[in-house]
């Protein structure tokens, strides 16, 4: 019986440490998603009526998953500390849902990035065409904001001859369509990697929770 109690205590400590790490990881995921949404180059594309909805939807899913992770990590700590089979079983079910969601989000980030890139490029091209038709007022400030955020200017090498508003610190203008592709490709790749990494971590949490739950049941039967 002493060996059983020792084994249960060891698993309980491991599960508690895992949940604490999972809670901190959830907070980090929330911060990462919010930074991509409000602090990254693509944040400027959300200030107008048109926005790359598919790209931002992926970030909202990431932030939501981080919030669920933080909540699950907190309640998982409580379940491990109180040795509650009910809480641990609920924790396992929540981890299973997070695992499925993160795998789906990770795969979606890798597969759906082409559509997200095309959507953002279309928004820029519409602003570009509007500027060419009427290069004053709000259209001027909109396209200039895109140029500053992406550190690019126009769609080709003749933009300086057309009077397009380019950032002052750019010596050699870069194609904005190419920059949009590079930025979204990089950021969605990071989202995909984070999603797959979290899904991998949840596997260990499910294993620990099931071992602890079975150990608690066996110890109670012995008593």
PDB file of C-alpha atoms in Angstrom:
ATOM      1  CA  UNK A   1       0.000   0.000   0.000  1.00  0.00           C
ATOM      2  CA  UNK A   2       2.899   2.339   0.759  1.00  0.00           C
ATOM      3  CA  UNK A   3       4.251   1.796  -2.727  1.00  0.00           C
ATOM      4  CA  UNK A   4       0.795   2.533  -4.164  1.00  0.00           C
ATOM      5  CA  UNK A   5       0.507   5.783  -2.210  1.00  0.00           C
ATOM      6  CA  UNK A   6       4.021   6.741  -3.290  1.00  0.00           C
ATOM      7  CA  UNK A   7       3.206   6.064  -6.942  1.00  0.00           C
ATOM      8  CA  UNK A   8      -0.029   8.034  -6.741  1.00  0.00           C
ATOM      9  CA  UNK A   9       1.763  10.943  -5.092  1.00  0.00           C
ATOM     10  CA  UNK A  10       4.393  10.922  -7.845  1.00  0.00           C
ATOM     11  CA  UNK A  11       1.764  10.920 -10.619  1.00  0.00           C
ATOM     12  CA  UNK A  12      -0.196  13.636  -8.806  1.00  0.00           C
ATOM     13  CA  UNK A  13       2.877  15.874  -8.605  1.00  0.00           C
ATOM     14  CA  UNK A  14       3.667  15.270 -12.280  1.00  0.00           C
ATOM     15  CA  UNK A  15       0.088  16.104 -13.263  1.00  0.00           C
ATOM     16  CA  UNK A  16       0.151  19.232 -11.088  1.00  0.00           C
ATOM     17  CA  UNK A  17       3.397  20.391 -12.741  1.00  0.00           C
ATOM     18  CA  UNK A  18       1.929  19.632 -16.161  1.00  0.00           C
ATOM     19  CA  UNK A  19      -1.201  21.660 -15.421  1.00  0.00           C
ATOM     20  CA  UNK A  20       0.828  24.583 -14.141  1.00  0.00           C
ATOM     21  CA  UNK A  21       2.889  24.468 -17.339  1.00  0.00           C
ATOM     22  CA  UNK A  22      -0.299  24.096 -19.394  1.00  0.00           C
ATOM     23  CA  UNK A  23      -1.820  27.150 -17.678  1.00  0.00           C
ATOM     24  CA  UNK A  24       1.287  29.242 -18.402  1.00  0.00           C
ATOM     25  CA  UNK A  25       1.321  27.961 -22.001  1.00  0.00           C
ATOM     26  CA  UNK A  26      -2.309  29.035 -22.370  1.00  0.00           C
ATOM     27  CA  UNK A  27      -1.447  32.565 -21.250  1.00  0.00           C
ATOM     28  CA  UNK A  28       1.484  32.592 -23.687  1.00  0.00           C
ATOM     29  CA  UNK A  29      -0.771  31.476 -26.552  1.00  0.00           C
ATOM     30  CA  UNK A  30      -3.261  34.242 -25.724  1.00  0.00           C
ATOM     31  CA  UNK A  31      -0.462  36.827 -25.731  1.00  0.00           C
ATOM     32  CA  UNK A  32       0.939  35.446 -29.001  1.00  0.00           C
ATOM     33  CA  UNK A  33      -2.453  35.518 -30.733  1.00  0.00           C
ATOM     34  CA  UNK A  34      -3.234  39.041 -29.528  1.00  0.00           C
ATOM     35  CA  UNK A  35       0.179  40.257 -30.675  1.00  0.00           C
ATOM     36  CA  UNK A  36      -0.376  38.839 -34.169  1.00  0.00           C
ATOM     37  CA  UNK A  37      -3.852  40.397 -34.259  1.00  0.00           C
ATOM     38  CA  UNK A  38      -3.113  43.869 -32.905  1.00  0.00           C
ATOM     39  CA  UNK A  39       0.662  44.293 -33.131  1.00  0.00           C
ATOM     40  CA  UNK A  40       1.695  42.563 -36.354  1.00  0.00           C
ATOM     41  CA  UNK A  41       1.879  44.071 -39.855  1.00  0.00           C
ATOM     42  CA  UNK A  42      -1.540  42.651 -40.780  1.00  0.00           C
ATOM     43  CA  UNK A  43      -3.257  44.583 -37.970  1.00  0.00           C
ATOM     44  CA  UNK A  44      -3.656  47.573 -40.301  1.00  0.00           C
ATOM     45  CA  UNK A  45      -5.872  45.498 -42.581  1.00  0.00           C
ATOM     46  CA  UNK A  46      -8.541  45.320 -39.855  1.00  0.00           C
ATOM     47  CA  UNK A  47      -9.080  49.065 -39.595  1.00  0.00           C
ATOM     48  CA  UNK A  48     -11.324  49.315 -42.658  1.00  0.00           C
ATOM     49  CA  UNK A  49     -14.632  47.726 -43.635  1.00  0.00           C
ATOM     50  CA  UNK A  50     -12.798  44.993 -45.544  1.00  0.00           C
ATOM     51  CA  UNK A  51     -10.449  42.721 -43.641  1.00  0.00           C
ATOM     52  CA  UNK A  52      -8.819  39.326 -44.248  1.00  0.00           C
ATOM     53  CA  UNK A  53     -11.461  37.414 -42.292  1.00  0.00           C
ATOM     54  CA  UNK A  54      -9.920  33.990 -42.804  1.00  0.00           C
ATOM     55  CA  UNK A  55      -6.553  35.103 -41.416  1.00  0.00           C
ATOM     56  CA  UNK A  56      -8.075  36.857 -38.403  1.00  0.00           C
ATOM     57  CA  UNK A  57     -10.429  33.942 -37.793  1.00  0.00           C
ATOM     58  CA  UNK A  58      -7.392  31.719 -37.323  1.00  0.00           C
ATOM     59  CA  UNK A  59      -5.992  34.159 -34.770  1.00  0.00           C
ATOM     60  CA  UNK A  60      -9.300  34.310 -32.884  1.00  0.00           C
ATOM     61  CA  UNK A  61      -9.349  30.511 -32.716  1.00  0.00           C
ATOM     62  CA  UNK A  62      -5.793  30.596 -31.363  1.00  0.00           C
ATOM     63  CA  UNK A  63      -6.698  33.121 -28.655  1.00  0.00           C
ATOM     64  CA  UNK A  64      -9.814  31.118 -27.756  1.00  0.00           C
ATOM     65  CA  UNK A  65      -7.776  27.929 -27.492  1.00  0.00           C
ATOM     66  CA  UNK A  66      -5.296  29.729 -25.229  1.00  0.00           C
ATOM     67  CA  UNK A  67      -8.120  30.879 -22.945  1.00  0.00           C
ATOM     68  CA  UNK A  68      -9.492  27.327 -22.725  1.00  0.00           C
ATOM     69  CA  UNK A  69      -5.992  26.013 -22.030  1.00  0.00           C
ATOM     70  CA  UNK A  70      -5.529  28.455 -19.154  1.00  0.00           C
ATOM     71  CA  UNK A  71      -8.913  27.524 -17.656  1.00  0.00           C
ATOM     72  CA  UNK A  72      -8.338  23.786 -18.081  1.00  0.00           C
ATOM     73  CA  UNK A  73      -4.851  24.062 -16.567  1.00  0.00           C
ATOM     74  CA  UNK A  74      -6.257  25.847 -13.517  1.00  0.00           C
ATOM     75  CA  UNK A  75      -9.044  23.326 -12.895  1.00  0.00           C
ATOM     76  CA  UNK A  76      -6.646  20.473 -13.636  1.00  0.00           C
ATOM     77  CA  UNK A  77      -4.435  21.698 -10.789  1.00  0.00           C
ATOM     78  CA  UNK A  78      -7.467  21.716  -8.486  1.00  0.00           C
ATOM     79  CA  UNK A  79      -8.448  18.202  -9.558  1.00  0.00           C
ATOM     80  CA  UNK A  80      -4.955  16.839  -9.011  1.00  0.00           C
ATOM     81  CA  UNK A  81      -4.645  18.510  -5.599  1.00  0.00           C
ATOM     82  CA  UNK A  82      -8.044  17.240  -4.383  1.00  0.00           C
ATOM     83  CA  UNK A  83      -7.652  13.801  -6.002  1.00  0.00           C
ATOM     84  CA  UNK A  84     -11.131  14.130  -7.509  1.00  0.00           C
ATOM     85  CA  UNK A  85     -11.928  11.507 -10.131  1.00  0.00           C
ATOM     86  CA  UNK A  86     -14.740  13.683 -11.460  1.00  0.00           C
ATOM     87  CA  UNK A  87     -12.504  16.724 -11.984  1.00  0.00           C
ATOM     88  CA  UNK A  88      -9.709  14.622 -13.460  1.00  0.00           C
ATOM     89  CA  UNK A  89     -12.148  12.897 -15.822  1.00  0.00           C
ATOM     90  CA  UNK A  90     -13.514  16.291 -16.899  1.00  0.00           C
ATOM     91  CA  UNK A  91      -9.957  17.472 -17.358  1.00  0.00           C
ATOM     92  CA  UNK A  92      -9.251  14.507 -19.646  1.00  0.00           C
ATOM     93  CA  UNK A  93     -12.362  15.270 -21.745  1.00  0.00           C
ATOM     94  CA  UNK A  94     -11.352  18.933 -22.063  1.00  0.00           C
ATOM     95  CA  UNK A  95      -7.840  17.932 -23.129  1.00  0.00           C
ATOM     96  CA  UNK A  96      -9.331  15.645 -25.764  1.00  0.00           C
ATOM     97  CA  UNK A  97     -11.400  18.544 -27.142  1.00  0.00           C
ATOM     98  CA  UNK A  98      -8.353  20.851 -27.124  1.00  0.00           C
ATOM     99  CA  UNK A  99      -6.294  18.163 -28.845  1.00  0.00           C
ATOM    100  CA  UNK A 100      -8.843  17.815 -31.656  1.00  0.00           C
ATOM    101  CA  UNK A 101      -9.212  21.597 -31.972  1.00  0.00           C
ATOM    102  CA  UNK A 102      -5.496  22.310 -32.078  1.00  0.00           C
ATOM    103  CA  UNK A 103      -4.823  19.593 -34.645  1.00  0.00           C
ATOM    104  CA  UNK A 104      -7.624  21.004 -36.788  1.00  0.00           C
ATOM    105  CA  UNK A 105      -6.317  24.577 -36.379  1.00  0.00           C
ATOM    106  CA  UNK A 106      -2.763  23.499 -37.161  1.00  0.00           C
ATOM    107  CA  UNK A 107      -3.762  21.619 -40.296  1.00  0.00           C
ATOM    108  CA  UNK A 108      -6.048  24.480 -41.343  1.00  0.00           C
ATOM    109  CA  UNK A 109      -3.222  27.007 -40.916  1.00  0.00           C
ATOM    110  CA  UNK A 110      -1.022  25.039 -43.302  1.00  0.00           C
ATOM    111  CA  UNK A 111      -3.745  24.211 -45.830  1.00  0.00           C
ATOM    112  CA  UNK A 112      -5.800  27.426 -45.752  1.00  0.00           C
ATOM    113  CA  UNK A 113      -2.971  29.944 -45.993  1.00  0.00           C
ATOM    114  CA  UNK A 114      -3.273  30.196 -49.787  1.00  0.00           C
ATOM    115  CA  UNK A 115      -6.871  31.410 -49.510  1.00  0.00           C
ATOM    116  CA  UNK A 116      -5.919  33.810 -46.686  1.00  0.00           C
ATOM    117  CA  UNK A 117      -3.106  35.264 -48.815  1.00  0.00           C
ATOM    118  CA  UNK A 118      -5.405  35.749 -51.807  1.00  0.00           C
ATOM    119  CA  UNK A 119      -8.009  37.440 -49.604  1.00  0.00           C
ATOM    120  CA  UNK A 120      -5.500  39.947 -48.178  1.00  0.00           C
ATOM    121  CA  UNK A 121      -3.966  40.617 -51.602  1.00  0.00           C
ATOM    122  CA  UNK A 122      -7.445  41.355 -52.996  1.00  0.00           C
ATOM    123  CA  UNK A 123      -7.997  43.944 -50.257  1.00  0.00           C
ATOM    124  CA  UNK A 124      -4.734  45.668 -51.168  1.00  0.00           C
ATOM    125  CA  UNK A 125      -5.468  45.542 -54.892  1.00  0.00           C
ATOM    126  CA  UNK A 126      -8.891  47.141 -54.318  1.00  0.00           C
ATOM    127  CA  UNK A 127      -7.277  49.953 -52.299  1.00  0.00           C
ATOM    128  CA  UNK A 128      -4.633  50.327 -55.024  1.00  0.00           C
ATOM    129  CA  UNK A 129      -7.266  50.660 -57.756  1.00  0.00           C
ATOM    130  CA  UNK A 130      -9.277  53.137 -55.670  1.00  0.00           C
ATOM    131  CA  UNK A 131      -6.158  55.255 -55.202  1.00  0.00           C
ATOM    132  CA  UNK A 132      -5.412  55.252 -58.920  1.00  0.00           C
ATOM    133  CA  UNK A 133      -8.931  56.494 -59.617  1.00  0.00           C
ATOM    134  CA  UNK A 134      -8.959  59.150 -56.891  1.00  0.00           C
ATOM    135  CA  UNK A 135      -5.590  59.709 -55.126  1.00  0.00           C
ATOM    136  CA  UNK A 136      -6.871  61.960 -52.332  1.00  0.00           C
ATOM    137  CA  UNK A 137      -8.474  61.803 -48.916  1.00  0.00           C
ATOM    138  CA  UNK A 138      -9.119  58.555 -47.087  1.00  0.00           C
ATOM    139  CA  UNK A 139      -7.935  56.336 -49.948  1.00  0.00           C
ATOM    140  CA  UNK A 140      -4.532  58.025 -49.821  1.00  0.00           C
ATOM    141  CA  UNK A 141      -4.146  57.442 -46.061  1.00  0.00           C
ATOM    142  CA  UNK A 142      -5.391  53.844 -46.337  1.00  0.00           C
ATOM    143  CA  UNK A 143      -2.878  52.711 -48.923  1.00  0.00           C
ATOM    144  CA  UNK A 144      -0.081  54.630 -47.208  1.00  0.00           C
ATOM    145  CA  UNK A 145      -0.910  52.819 -43.956  1.00  0.00           C
ATOM    146  CA  UNK A 146      -0.621  49.489 -45.739  1.00  0.00           C
ATOM    147  CA  UNK A 147       2.742  50.527 -47.187  1.00  0.00           C
ATOM    148  CA  UNK A 148       4.122  51.543 -43.798  1.00  0.00           C
ATOM    149  CA  UNK A 149       2.901  48.349 -42.080  1.00  0.00           C
ATOM    150  CA  UNK A 150       4.345  46.058 -44.755  1.00  0.00           C
ATOM    151  CA  UNK A 151       7.350  48.263 -45.638  1.00  0.00           C
ATOM    152  CA  UNK A 152       6.530  48.040 -49.335  1.00  0.00           C
ATOM    153  CA  UNK A 153       5.180  50.236 -52.120  1.00  0.00           C
ATOM    154  CA  UNK A 154       2.824  49.275 -54.939  1.00  0.00           C
ATOM    155  CA  UNK A 155       2.793  46.239 -57.163  1.00  0.00           C
ATOM    156  CA  UNK A 156       5.811  46.838 -59.412  1.00  0.00           C
ATOM    157  CA  UNK A 157       8.936  48.882 -60.103  1.00  0.00           C
ATOM    158  CA  UNK A 158       7.271  51.967 -61.602  1.00  0.00           C
ATOM    159  CA  UNK A 159       5.428  53.128 -58.489  1.00  0.00           C
ATOM    160  CA  UNK A 160       7.649  56.178 -57.927  1.00  0.00           C
ATOM    161  CA  UNK A 161       6.598  57.521 -61.345  1.00  0.00           C
ATOM    162  CA  UNK A 162       2.880  57.295 -60.515  1.00  0.00           C
ATOM    163  CA  UNK A 163       3.087  59.346 -57.311  1.00  0.00           C
ATOM    164  CA  UNK A 164       2.078  56.451 -55.048  1.00  0.00           C
ATOM    165  CA  UNK A 165       2.605  57.311 -51.337  1.00  0.00           C
ATOM    166  CA  UNK A 166       5.600  55.239 -50.278  1.00  0.00           C
ATOM    167  CA  UNK A 167       7.270  55.152 -46.835  1.00  0.00           C
ATOM    168  CA  UNK A 168      10.117  57.648 -46.655  1.00  0.00           C
ATOM    169  CA  UNK A 169      12.693  55.176 -45.337  1.00  0.00           C
ATOM    170  CA  UNK A 170      12.337  52.723 -48.250  1.00  0.00           C
ATOM    171  CA  UNK A 171      15.219  52.986 -50.723  1.00  0.00           C
ATOM    172  CA  UNK A 172      14.139  50.182 -53.051  1.00  0.00           C
ATOM    173  CA  UNK A 173      10.330  49.727 -53.121  1.00  0.00           C
ATOM    174  CA  UNK A 174       9.180  46.133 -52.665  1.00  0.00           C
ATOM    175  CA  UNK A 175       6.124  44.529 -54.231  1.00  0.00           C
ATOM    176  CA  UNK A 176       3.304  44.698 -51.647  1.00  0.00           C
ATOM    177  CA  UNK A 177       1.583  41.590 -52.988  1.00  0.00           C
ATOM    178  CA  UNK A 178       4.788  39.630 -52.397  1.00  0.00           C
ATOM    179  CA  UNK A 179       5.183  41.116 -48.911  1.00  0.00           C
ATOM    180  CA  UNK A 180       1.593  40.196 -48.012  1.00  0.00           C
ATOM    181  CA  UNK A 181       2.291  36.629 -49.070  1.00  0.00           C
ATOM    182  CA  UNK A 182       5.515  36.502 -47.044  1.00  0.00           C
ATOM    183  CA  UNK A 183       3.941  37.947 -43.893  1.00  0.00           C
ATOM    184  CA  UNK A 184       0.847  35.732 -43.898  1.00  0.00           C
ATOM    185  CA  UNK A 185       2.859  32.663 -44.853  1.00  0.00           C
ATOM    186  CA  UNK A 186       5.235  33.245 -41.918  1.00  0.00           C
ATOM    187  CA  UNK A 187       2.535  34.045 -39.370  1.00  0.00           C
ATOM    188  CA  UNK A 188       0.221  31.177 -40.312  1.00  0.00           C
ATOM    189  CA  UNK A 189       3.174  28.803 -40.262  1.00  0.00           C
ATOM    190  CA  UNK A 190       3.833  29.925 -36.682  1.00  0.00           C
ATOM    191  CA  UNK A 191       0.154  29.421 -35.807  1.00  0.00           C
ATOM    192  CA  UNK A 192       0.290  25.922 -37.291  1.00  0.00           C
ATOM    193  CA  UNK A 193       3.448  25.025 -35.394  1.00  0.00           C
ATOM    194  CA  UNK A 194       1.974  26.303 -32.116  1.00  0.00           C
ATOM    195  CA  UNK A 195      -1.220  24.324 -32.709  1.00  0.00           C
ATOM    196  CA  UNK A 196       0.600  21.067 -33.436  1.00  0.00           C
ATOM    197  CA  UNK A 197       2.968  21.610 -30.469  1.00  0.00           C
ATOM    198  CA  UNK A 198       0.070  22.147 -28.054  1.00  0.00           C
ATOM    199  CA  UNK A 199      -1.709  19.080 -29.423  1.00  0.00           C
ATOM    200  CA  UNK A 200       1.433  17.051 -28.739  1.00  0.00           C
ATOM    201  CA  UNK A 201       1.647  18.370 -25.173  1.00  0.00           C
ATOM    202  CA  UNK A 202      -1.979  17.498 -24.440  1.00  0.00           C
ATOM    203  CA  UNK A 203      -1.211  13.831 -25.139  1.00  0.00           C
ATOM    204  CA  UNK A 204       1.045  13.738 -22.062  1.00  0.00           C
ATOM    205  CA  UNK A 205      -1.656  15.444 -20.001  1.00  0.00           C
ATOM    206  CA  UNK A 206      -4.229  12.833 -21.019  1.00  0.00           C
ATOM    207  CA  UNK A 207      -1.833  10.031 -20.113  1.00  0.00           C
ATOM    208  CA  UNK A 208      -1.053  11.518 -16.677  1.00  0.00           C
ATOM    209  CA  UNK A 209      -4.732  12.184 -15.937  1.00  0.00           C
ATOM    210  CA  UNK A 210      -5.805   8.633 -16.822  1.00  0.00           C
ATOM    211  CA  UNK A 211      -2.979   7.080 -14.789  1.00  0.00           C
ATOM    212  CA  UNK A 212      -3.867   9.227 -11.764  1.00  0.00           C
ATOM    213  CA  UNK A 213      -7.587   8.511 -12.144  1.00  0.00           C
ATOM    214  CA  UNK A 214      -6.976   4.747 -12.293  1.00  0.00           C
ATOM    215  CA  UNK A 215      -4.567   4.940  -9.355  1.00  0.00           C
ATOM    216  CA  UNK A 216      -7.113   6.807  -7.220  1.00  0.00           C
ATOM    217  CA  UNK A 217      -9.796   4.233  -8.083  1.00  0.00           C
ATOM    218  CA  UNK A 218      -7.502   1.313  -7.203  1.00  0.00           C
ATOM    219  CA  UNK A 219      -6.451   2.902  -3.903  1.00  0.00           C
ATOM    220  CA  UNK A 220     -10.074   3.466  -2.899  1.00  0.00           C
ATOM    221  CA  UNK A 221     -10.945  -0.132  -3.726  1.00  0.00           C
ATOM    222  CA  UNK A 222      -8.058  -1.318  -1.545  1.00  0.00           C
ATOM    223  CA  UNK A 223      -9.333   0.805   1.335  1.00  0.00           C
TER     224      UNK A 223
END
